[in-house]
Short mmCIF file of C-alpha atoms and ligand atoms in Angstrom, two decimals:
data_model
loop_
_atom_site.label_atom_id
_atom_site.label_comp_id
_atom_site.label_asym_id
_atom_site.label_seq_id
_atom_site.Cartn_x
_atom_site.Cartn_y
_atom_site.Cartn_z
CA MET A 1 -84.46 -51.15 -108.11
CA ASP A 2 -83.10 -52.32 -104.80
CA ARG A 3 -79.82 -50.41 -104.36
CA SER A 4 -78.07 -53.58 -103.15
CA ALA A 5 -78.55 -55.23 -106.59
CA ARG A 6 -75.17 -56.30 -108.00
CA ILE A 7 -74.77 -54.61 -111.37
CA ALA A 8 -72.07 -55.77 -113.77
CA VAL A 9 -71.16 -53.48 -116.65
CA ILE A 10 -69.27 -55.29 -119.42
CA GLY A 11 -66.91 -52.88 -121.21
CA ALA A 12 -65.29 -49.66 -119.99
CA GLY A 13 -65.98 -47.70 -123.19
CA LEU A 14 -67.90 -44.43 -123.40
CA GLY A 15 -71.28 -45.96 -122.60
CA GLY A 16 -70.03 -48.31 -119.87
CA MET A 17 -68.18 -45.56 -118.02
CA THR A 18 -71.19 -43.26 -118.22
CA VAL A 19 -73.79 -45.72 -117.00
CA ALA A 20 -71.50 -46.87 -114.18
CA GLY A 21 -70.87 -43.29 -113.04
CA PHE A 22 -74.57 -42.43 -112.90
CA LEU A 23 -75.56 -45.70 -111.21
CA GLN A 24 -72.89 -45.25 -108.56
CA ARG A 25 -74.21 -41.74 -107.91
CA ALA A 26 -77.70 -43.23 -107.48
CA GLY A 27 -76.32 -45.56 -104.78
CA PHE A 28 -75.97 -48.82 -106.75
CA ASP A 29 -73.24 -51.40 -106.32
CA VAL A 30 -71.54 -51.43 -109.76
CA ARG A 31 -68.45 -53.12 -111.15
CA ILE A 32 -67.05 -52.71 -114.65
CA TYR A 33 -65.31 -55.62 -116.39
CA GLU A 34 -62.97 -54.61 -119.21
CA GLN A 35 -61.01 -56.93 -121.49
CA ALA A 36 -58.08 -54.54 -122.02
CA PRO A 37 -55.17 -54.59 -119.56
CA ALA A 38 -55.36 -50.79 -119.16
CA PHE A 39 -56.54 -47.68 -120.99
CA SER A 40 -54.21 -46.50 -123.74
CA ARG A 41 -54.07 -43.29 -125.81
CA ILE A 42 -55.19 -44.82 -129.14
CA GLY A 43 -54.75 -42.68 -132.22
CA ALA A 44 -58.07 -41.00 -132.81
CA GLY A 45 -60.09 -37.93 -131.95
CA ILE A 46 -63.77 -37.62 -131.16
CA ILE A 47 -66.37 -34.90 -131.43
CA LEU A 48 -68.61 -34.40 -128.40
CA SER A 49 -71.76 -32.49 -129.23
CA PRO A 50 -73.62 -30.35 -126.64
CA ASN A 51 -76.13 -33.13 -125.93
CA VAL A 52 -73.13 -35.11 -124.61
CA THR A 53 -71.15 -32.43 -122.81
CA LYS A 54 -74.17 -31.50 -120.69
CA VAL A 55 -74.55 -35.17 -119.64
CA LEU A 56 -70.86 -35.40 -118.73
CA ARG A 57 -71.30 -32.22 -116.65
CA ARG A 58 -73.46 -34.27 -114.23
CA LEU A 59 -70.53 -36.70 -113.81
CA ASP A 60 -68.25 -33.73 -112.98
CA VAL A 61 -66.26 -34.44 -116.12
CA GLU A 62 -67.21 -31.43 -118.26
CA GLN A 63 -64.55 -29.02 -117.03
CA GLY A 64 -61.83 -31.64 -117.45
CA ILE A 65 -62.75 -32.27 -121.08
CA ILE A 66 -62.95 -28.53 -121.76
CA ASP A 67 -59.46 -28.15 -120.29
CA THR A 68 -57.91 -31.05 -122.21
CA GLY A 69 -59.89 -30.78 -125.46
CA ILE A 70 -60.96 -27.78 -127.50
CA LYS A 71 -64.15 -25.80 -127.88
CA PRO A 72 -63.89 -25.13 -131.63
CA ARG A 73 -64.89 -21.64 -132.73
CA SER A 74 -66.91 -23.09 -135.61
CA TYR A 75 -67.74 -26.15 -137.69
CA ILE A 76 -67.52 -25.69 -141.47
CA SER A 77 -68.68 -27.91 -144.36
CA ARG A 78 -66.92 -27.29 -147.70
CA THR A 79 -67.30 -28.85 -151.13
CA TRP A 80 -64.38 -30.95 -152.27
CA ASP A 81 -63.47 -29.10 -155.47
CA THR A 82 -64.30 -25.39 -155.25
CA GLY A 83 -64.00 -25.24 -151.47
CA GLU A 84 -67.34 -23.43 -151.28
CA ILE A 85 -68.70 -23.24 -147.74
CA ILE A 86 -72.07 -25.03 -147.76
CA TYR A 87 -72.72 -25.02 -144.02
CA LYS A 88 -71.22 -23.15 -141.12
CA ILE A 89 -72.08 -22.88 -137.45
CA GLU A 90 -70.31 -20.61 -134.97
CA PHE A 91 -69.82 -21.94 -131.45
CA ASP A 92 -69.87 -19.18 -128.86
CA ALA A 93 -71.63 -18.15 -125.65
CA ALA A 94 -74.91 -17.76 -127.55
CA SER A 95 -74.74 -21.29 -129.05
CA GLU A 96 -73.84 -22.74 -125.65
CA ALA A 97 -76.87 -21.05 -124.13
CA ARG A 98 -79.07 -22.27 -126.99
CA PHE A 99 -77.88 -25.89 -126.79
CA GLY A 100 -77.22 -26.01 -123.05
CA GLY A 101 -73.57 -27.02 -123.42
CA PRO A 102 -70.41 -26.60 -125.47
CA TYR A 103 -69.38 -28.45 -128.63
CA LEU A 104 -65.99 -30.11 -128.10
CA SER A 105 -63.29 -32.02 -129.93
CA ILE A 106 -60.83 -34.12 -127.94
CA HIS A 107 -58.33 -36.96 -128.18
CA ARG A 108 -60.12 -40.20 -127.24
CA GLY A 109 -57.39 -41.10 -124.76
CA ASP A 110 -57.83 -37.76 -122.99
CA LEU A 111 -61.60 -38.25 -122.91
CA HIS A 112 -61.19 -41.64 -121.30
CA ALA A 113 -58.82 -40.29 -118.66
CA GLN A 114 -61.51 -37.77 -117.74
CA LEU A 115 -64.33 -40.37 -117.77
CA GLU A 116 -62.34 -42.39 -115.28
CA ARG A 117 -62.68 -39.49 -112.86
CA GLY A 118 -66.47 -39.81 -113.15
CA ILE A 119 -66.58 -43.28 -111.55
CA ALA A 120 -65.60 -44.55 -108.12
CA ALA A 121 -61.88 -45.32 -107.84
CA GLY A 122 -61.05 -49.00 -108.25
CA SER A 123 -64.38 -50.02 -109.78
CA ILE A 124 -62.92 -51.40 -113.04
CA ASP A 125 -61.59 -54.96 -113.29
CA PHE A 126 -59.17 -54.87 -116.24
CA ASN A 127 -57.97 -58.04 -117.99
CA HIS A 128 -61.51 -59.43 -117.79
CA ARG A 129 -62.81 -60.53 -121.18
CA LEU A 130 -66.31 -61.92 -120.89
CA VAL A 131 -66.51 -65.33 -122.55
CA ALA A 132 -69.80 -66.76 -121.28
CA THR A 133 -73.07 -65.80 -119.58
CA GLU A 134 -75.40 -68.21 -117.88
CA GLU A 135 -78.78 -66.99 -116.71
CA THR A 136 -80.74 -68.61 -113.88
CA LEU A 137 -84.00 -67.46 -112.28
CA ASP A 138 -82.40 -65.12 -109.78
CA ARG A 139 -78.96 -64.19 -111.16
CA ILE A 140 -76.50 -64.28 -114.02
CA ARG A 141 -73.17 -66.03 -113.88
CA LEU A 142 -70.42 -64.36 -115.88
CA THR A 143 -67.29 -66.22 -116.92
CA PHE A 144 -64.15 -64.36 -117.92
CA ASP A 145 -61.16 -65.50 -119.98
CA ASN A 146 -58.94 -65.40 -116.90
CA GLY A 147 -61.08 -68.15 -115.35
CA ARG A 148 -62.88 -65.92 -112.85
CA LYS A 149 -66.63 -66.36 -112.38
CA VAL A 150 -68.84 -63.57 -111.03
CA ASP A 151 -72.56 -63.50 -110.14
CA ALA A 152 -74.64 -60.42 -110.93
CA ASP A 153 -78.29 -59.41 -110.59
CA ILE A 154 -78.20 -57.12 -113.64
CA VAL A 155 -75.78 -57.25 -116.59
CA ILE A 156 -75.28 -54.21 -118.82
CA GLY A 157 -73.66 -55.10 -122.15
CA ALA A 158 -71.57 -52.04 -123.01
CA ASP A 159 -69.02 -54.15 -124.85
CA GLY A 160 -69.07 -52.49 -128.24
CA ILE A 161 -69.79 -53.62 -131.78
CA ASN A 162 -68.56 -57.22 -131.27
CA SER A 163 -70.52 -57.55 -128.04
CA LYS A 164 -70.48 -60.92 -126.29
CA VAL A 165 -73.53 -59.88 -124.26
CA ARG A 166 -75.43 -59.15 -127.47
CA GLU A 167 -74.61 -62.68 -128.61
CA HIS A 168 -76.38 -64.01 -125.51
CA LEU A 169 -79.54 -62.02 -126.36
CA LEU A 170 -79.62 -62.19 -130.15
CA GLY A 171 -77.23 -64.94 -131.23
CA ALA A 172 -73.81 -64.67 -132.82
CA GLU A 173 -73.78 -62.58 -135.99
CA PRO A 174 -70.78 -60.66 -137.27
CA PRO A 175 -71.25 -56.94 -137.88
CA ARG A 176 -71.65 -55.77 -141.49
CA PHE A 177 -68.73 -54.21 -143.37
CA ILE A 178 -70.22 -51.10 -144.98
CA GLY A 179 -67.87 -50.95 -147.97
CA SER A 180 -65.82 -48.01 -146.66
CA VAL A 181 -62.69 -47.56 -144.60
CA ALA A 182 -61.47 -44.66 -142.49
CA GLN A 183 -57.92 -43.35 -142.84
CA ARG A 184 -56.84 -41.63 -139.67
CA ALA A 185 -53.82 -39.54 -138.70
CA ILE A 186 -52.80 -37.39 -135.75
CA PHE A 187 -49.93 -34.96 -136.12
CA PRO A 188 -48.48 -31.88 -134.44
CA ALA A 189 -49.91 -28.63 -135.80
CA ALA A 190 -46.34 -27.38 -136.10
CA ALA A 191 -46.08 -29.59 -139.21
CA LEU A 192 -48.47 -27.17 -140.95
CA GLY A 193 -45.88 -24.40 -140.68
CA GLU A 194 -47.43 -21.01 -141.38
CA PHE A 195 -50.60 -22.53 -142.87
CA ASN A 196 -53.60 -21.69 -140.65
CA ILE A 197 -56.63 -23.95 -140.59
CA PRO A 198 -60.08 -23.46 -139.04
CA ASP A 199 -60.89 -25.45 -135.89
CA CYS A 200 -63.10 -28.06 -137.57
CA THR A 201 -63.79 -28.58 -141.29
CA LYS A 202 -65.55 -31.39 -143.15
CA TRP A 203 -64.82 -31.67 -146.86
CA TRP A 204 -67.57 -33.34 -148.88
CA GLY A 205 -66.76 -35.30 -152.06
CA ARG A 206 -69.00 -37.41 -154.29
CA ASP A 207 -68.25 -40.81 -152.73
CA ARG A 208 -65.88 -39.79 -149.92
CA HIS A 209 -65.42 -37.19 -147.25
CA ILE A 210 -62.75 -36.04 -144.85
CA LEU A 211 -62.61 -34.09 -141.60
CA ALA A 212 -59.71 -32.14 -140.13
CA TYR A 213 -59.90 -30.71 -136.62
CA PHE A 214 -57.82 -29.62 -133.67
CA MET A 215 -58.02 -31.78 -130.55
CA THR A 216 -56.52 -29.38 -127.99
CA SER A 217 -57.24 -25.80 -126.99
CA LYS A 218 -53.59 -24.96 -127.67
CA ARG A 219 -54.33 -26.00 -131.25
CA ASP A 220 -51.12 -28.01 -131.28
CA GLU A 221 -52.55 -31.41 -132.30
CA VAL A 222 -54.50 -32.06 -135.51
CA TYR A 223 -56.70 -35.07 -136.30
CA VAL A 224 -57.64 -36.07 -139.82
CA ILE A 225 -60.18 -38.76 -140.69
CA GLY A 226 -61.01 -39.50 -144.32
CA VAL A 227 -63.63 -42.06 -145.38
CA VAL A 228 -63.21 -43.74 -148.76
CA PRO A 229 -64.90 -46.65 -150.56
CA CYS A 230 -63.29 -50.09 -150.26
CA SER A 231 -64.80 -53.19 -151.83
CA SER A 232 -63.87 -55.69 -149.10
CA TRP A 233 -62.03 -56.11 -145.83
CA ASP A 234 -60.50 -59.53 -145.24
CA HIS A 235 -58.30 -58.84 -142.23
CA ASP A 236 -58.91 -59.70 -138.58
CA ALA A 237 -56.93 -56.70 -137.32
CA PRO A 238 -58.98 -53.65 -136.24
CA LEU A 239 -56.59 -51.39 -138.17
CA LEU A 240 -53.67 -51.57 -140.57
CA PRO A 241 -50.82 -49.18 -141.27
CA SER A 242 -51.38 -46.87 -144.23
CA SER A 243 -49.33 -43.91 -145.47
CA ARG A 244 -49.43 -40.21 -146.24
CA ALA A 245 -49.03 -41.08 -149.94
CA GLU A 246 -52.12 -43.33 -149.88
CA LEU A 247 -54.11 -40.67 -148.03
CA ILE A 248 -53.14 -37.98 -150.52
CA GLU A 249 -53.86 -40.32 -153.44
CA ASN A 250 -57.38 -40.92 -152.13
CA PHE A 251 -58.08 -37.18 -151.96
CA ALA A 252 -55.84 -36.02 -154.82
CA SER A 253 -58.66 -34.22 -156.65
CA PHE A 254 -59.73 -32.26 -153.54
CA HIS A 255 -59.16 -28.54 -152.91
CA PRO A 256 -55.55 -27.37 -152.35
CA ASP A 257 -56.39 -26.19 -148.80
CA LEU A 258 -57.12 -29.78 -147.83
CA LEU A 259 -54.10 -31.20 -149.63
CA ARG A 260 -51.88 -28.74 -147.75
CA VAL A 261 -53.19 -30.31 -144.49
CA LEU A 262 -52.70 -33.87 -145.73
CA GLU A 263 -49.08 -33.16 -146.60
CA ALA A 264 -48.47 -32.67 -142.86
CA ALA A 265 -49.97 -36.05 -141.89
CA ASN A 266 -47.71 -38.89 -140.81
CA GLU A 267 -48.38 -42.27 -139.21
CA VAL A 268 -51.58 -42.84 -141.14
CA THR A 269 -53.67 -45.90 -140.27
CA VAL A 270 -56.68 -47.46 -141.98
CA TRP A 271 -59.73 -48.83 -140.14
CA PRO A 272 -62.64 -50.82 -141.58
CA ILE A 273 -66.09 -49.41 -140.83
CA PHE A 274 -68.84 -51.74 -139.65
CA ASP A 275 -72.42 -51.29 -138.56
CA ARG A 276 -75.46 -53.49 -138.01
CA GLU A 277 -79.00 -53.37 -139.22
CA ARG A 278 -81.37 -51.59 -136.88
CA ASN A 279 -82.65 -53.85 -134.15
CA ASP A 280 -85.06 -52.61 -131.49
CA ARG A 281 -84.67 -55.47 -129.02
CA TRP A 282 -82.19 -54.21 -126.44
CA SER A 283 -82.92 -56.35 -123.39
CA GLU A 284 -84.21 -59.59 -122.00
CA GLY A 285 -84.60 -60.80 -118.43
CA ARG A 286 -81.79 -59.29 -116.40
CA ILE A 287 -79.61 -58.37 -119.36
CA VAL A 288 -79.62 -55.08 -121.25
CA LEU A 289 -77.47 -53.56 -124.01
CA LEU A 290 -76.33 -50.02 -124.69
CA GLY A 291 -74.22 -48.11 -127.21
CA ASP A 292 -72.49 -49.98 -130.01
CA ALA A 293 -73.44 -53.31 -128.44
CA CYS A 294 -77.04 -52.74 -129.56
CA HIS A 295 -76.94 -50.02 -132.26
CA PRO A 296 -73.54 -49.55 -133.90
CA MET A 297 -73.84 -46.92 -136.59
CA ARG A 298 -71.84 -45.33 -139.37
CA PRO A 299 -69.65 -42.55 -138.01
CA TYR A 300 -70.94 -39.92 -140.47
CA MET A 301 -72.91 -37.90 -137.91
CA ALA A 302 -70.15 -38.23 -135.28
CA ALA A 303 -72.85 -39.48 -132.95
CA GLY A 304 -72.26 -43.15 -132.03
CA GLY A 305 -70.42 -42.20 -128.87
CA ALA A 306 -73.05 -39.57 -128.12
CA MET A 307 -75.76 -42.24 -128.31
CA ALA A 308 -73.82 -44.56 -125.99
CA ILE A 309 -73.45 -41.75 -123.44
CA GLU A 310 -77.12 -40.74 -123.67
CA ASP A 311 -78.11 -44.43 -123.33
CA GLY A 312 -76.04 -44.60 -120.14
CA ALA A 313 -77.80 -41.59 -118.64
CA ILE A 314 -81.31 -42.80 -119.51
CA LEU A 315 -80.71 -46.43 -118.48
CA SER A 316 -79.41 -45.34 -115.07
CA ARG A 317 -82.50 -43.17 -114.55
CA CYS A 318 -84.80 -46.08 -115.46
CA LEU A 319 -83.02 -48.48 -113.10
CA ALA A 320 -83.28 -45.93 -110.29
CA GLU A 321 -86.98 -45.30 -111.02
CA PHE A 322 -88.48 -48.82 -111.32
CA ASP A 323 -88.59 -51.76 -108.92
CA GLU A 324 -88.27 -54.50 -111.53
CA PRO A 325 -85.54 -54.77 -114.19
CA ALA A 326 -88.14 -55.65 -116.84
CA GLN A 327 -90.04 -52.38 -116.22
CA ALA A 328 -86.82 -50.39 -116.20
CA PHE A 329 -85.65 -51.92 -119.47
CA ARG A 330 -89.01 -51.39 -121.19
CA CYS A 331 -88.92 -47.73 -120.21
CA TYR A 332 -85.31 -47.41 -121.38
CA GLU A 333 -86.13 -48.92 -124.77
CA ALA A 334 -89.30 -46.89 -125.19
CA THR A 335 -87.39 -43.69 -124.38
CA ARG A 336 -84.39 -44.40 -126.60
CA VAL A 337 -85.35 -46.41 -129.66
CA ASP A 338 -86.90 -43.66 -131.82
CA ARG A 339 -84.14 -41.12 -131.20
CA VAL A 340 -81.39 -43.67 -131.84
CA GLY A 341 -83.25 -44.86 -134.97
CA ASP A 342 -83.27 -41.29 -136.33
CA VAL A 343 -79.55 -40.95 -135.69
CA GLN A 344 -78.88 -44.30 -137.39
CA ARG A 345 -80.89 -43.20 -140.43
CA ILE A 346 -79.14 -39.82 -140.73
CA SER A 347 -75.78 -41.53 -140.30
CA ILE A 348 -76.56 -43.83 -143.24
CA GLU A 349 -77.74 -40.85 -145.36
CA ASN A 350 -74.56 -38.93 -144.44
CA SER A 351 -76.54 -35.71 -144.54
CA TRP A 352 -75.75 -34.12 -141.15
CA MET A 353 -74.67 -30.47 -141.49
CA ARG A 354 -74.18 -30.97 -145.21
CA GLY A 355 -76.47 -28.14 -146.24
CA PRO A 356 -77.96 -24.95 -144.77
CA CYS A 357 -81.31 -26.56 -143.97
CA THR A 358 -79.96 -29.07 -141.43
CA ASP A 359 -82.12 -28.90 -138.29
CA ILE A 360 -79.70 -29.41 -135.41
CA ASP A 361 -81.71 -28.22 -132.41
CA TRP A 362 -83.58 -31.50 -131.78
CA PHE A 363 -80.23 -33.27 -131.47
CA TYR A 364 -78.03 -30.77 -129.64
CA ARG A 365 -80.65 -29.42 -127.19
CA TYR A 366 -81.69 -32.85 -125.93
CA ASP A 367 -80.73 -33.46 -122.30
CA ALA A 368 -80.72 -37.14 -121.36
CA CYS A 369 -80.51 -36.27 -117.67
CA VAL A 370 -83.91 -34.55 -117.58
CA ALA A 371 -85.72 -35.56 -120.82
CA PRO A 372 -89.09 -37.19 -120.07
CA LEU A 373 -88.97 -40.96 -119.73
CA THR A 374 -91.48 -42.82 -121.88
CA LEU A 375 -93.40 -44.98 -119.45
CA PRO A 376 -94.03 -48.60 -120.47
CA THR A 377 -97.70 -49.32 -121.19
C1 FAD B 401 -64.06 -43.74 -137.59
C2 FAD B 401 -65.01 -43.47 -136.44
C3 FAD B 401 -65.17 -42.15 -135.98
C4 FAD B 401 -66.10 -41.87 -134.96
N1 FAD B 401 -66.25 -40.58 -134.51
C5 FAD B 401 -67.17 -40.31 -133.55
C6 FAD B 401 -67.36 -38.97 -133.06
O1 FAD B 401 -66.67 -38.03 -133.49
N2 FAD B 401 -68.32 -38.75 -132.10
C7 FAD B 401 -69.07 -39.79 -131.58
O2 FAD B 401 -69.93 -39.54 -130.71
N3 FAD B 401 -68.89 -41.06 -132.02
C8 FAD B 401 -67.97 -41.34 -132.97
N4 FAD B 401 -67.78 -42.63 -133.38
C9 FAD B 401 -68.57 -43.72 -132.76
C10 FAD B 401 -68.03 -44.10 -131.40
O3 FAD B 401 -66.64 -44.35 -131.44
C11 FAD B 401 -68.73 -45.35 -130.86
O4 FAD B 401 -70.10 -45.28 -131.16
C12 FAD B 401 -68.52 -45.46 -129.35
O5 FAD B 401 -67.16 -45.70 -129.05
C13 FAD B 401 -69.39 -46.55 -128.77
O6 FAD B 401 -69.19 -46.59 -127.38
P1 FAD B 401 -69.48 -47.92 -126.56
O7 FAD B 401 -69.19 -47.59 -125.15
O8 FAD B 401 -70.82 -48.46 -126.93
O9 FAD B 401 -68.44 -48.99 -127.13
P2 FAD B 401 -66.87 -48.94 -127.15
O10 FAD B 401 -66.38 -47.54 -127.04
O11 FAD B 401 -66.45 -49.75 -128.35
O12 FAD B 401 -66.42 -49.69 -125.83
C14 FAD B 401 -66.59 -51.09 -125.67
C15 FAD B 401 -65.63 -51.54 -124.57
O13 FAD B 401 -65.93 -52.90 -124.26
C16 FAD B 401 -64.72 -53.63 -124.17
N5 FAD B 401 -65.06 -55.04 -124.50
C17 FAD B 401 -65.39 -55.55 -125.71
N6 FAD B 401 -65.66 -56.86 -125.61
C18 FAD B 401 -65.49 -57.19 -124.30
C19 FAD B 401 -65.63 -58.41 -123.57
N7 FAD B 401 -66.03 -59.58 -124.17
N8 FAD B 401 -65.37 -58.41 -122.23
C20 FAD B 401 -65.00 -57.25 -121.61
N9 FAD B 401 -64.83 -56.06 -122.26
C21 FAD B 401 -65.09 -56.04 -123.59
C22 FAD B 401 -63.80 -52.96 -125.19
O14 FAD B 401 -62.43 -53.25 -124.92
C23 FAD B 401 -64.16 -51.50 -124.98
O15 FAD B 401 -63.41 -50.91 -123.95
C24 FAD B 401 -66.86 -42.93 -134.39
C25 FAD B 401 -66.66 -44.25 -134.83
C26 FAD B 401 -65.74 -44.51 -135.84
C27 FAD B 401 -65.59 -45.94 -136.32
#
């Protein structure tokens, strides 16, 4: 693509920040439009698998996330009642060499602060909520809720599960509530007293599961996320307050090691979980989607953010490689759709690292910065 093309990225989430950083490095003129007034340190952690950390390395962000997050020594799966370990992987120099990057856990706010360092200073327009898109033969006119209108040659919809850009391509359709909610809490590790916990453990129940992990290398901040069934969600709010008592009640039959952790949790919140049915149409004309805007998935493989970041790397390579947006988008879709489809399927099964036979190499060793592009036929 002509490097003078005006590229508008809608949404400064994980995917939007990644694609913008790579496109800027390739010499494109990119602006990001974000509805929020600023970034804030919202209460949640995130796991970044090696397929992601090696991509962020190319944006010069890897060392920052290693310094602010934690490289866990291991990931452990345990059964809810007996506490039996059903899967364990050690993370060390050998695993980093095998996968090409470290496995990390980090506070989402800290991750975002680092991602901001991967893009050109001043390239985000905050307080810009996209409300309309109008496509003509040679450009797209974007209208924001603050009244501003902007023309772009390419629009990248990185605006998450309730994407306005997606609406333009595929029509308005609310995401699907999956019948589960996530209870989340962050608390200082000091609240555990003398009780030592491993760096990252997932407890597997019959119809629910829960993870507990450190988010900092000092091991002073713990994140807990428990997923439980819930028949309906009738609120507009993205989250509601919950309580330690409710969290403990939901996992009351679980192993005492877990309950000891939950007793330390305060400020618990509850979040509905949504996804969408698989859809393989990610672009049209001058508009393309990435991340949750086109393939929001259940969080059971801890991979939705990873897919948004990989999308960003591949899409930027395709735009740099081809002269026409249509060719670039076809190549992007052809390269991404099967891998994302596999991750969506595994996320629905909730089978990732549940048992000793999980094959993880295909996922962790993938490198979106050098993986072959699938050329459009
Ligand atoms: C409970 C839970 C746990 C998870 N854990 C993990 C994990 O451990 N690892 C992992 O990889 N993934 C995880 N995920 C998935 C991950 O959070 C998402 O897949 C990821 O955030 C998607 O990134 P994105 O950039 O596509 O969208 P988002 O991160 O949602 O970013 C979208 C951005 O667009 C902005 N925006 C929205 N609408 C507009 C508009 N109209 N105009 C302008 N801006 C707009 C938003 O404000 C936001 O900044 C989890 C998800 C959940 C629900």
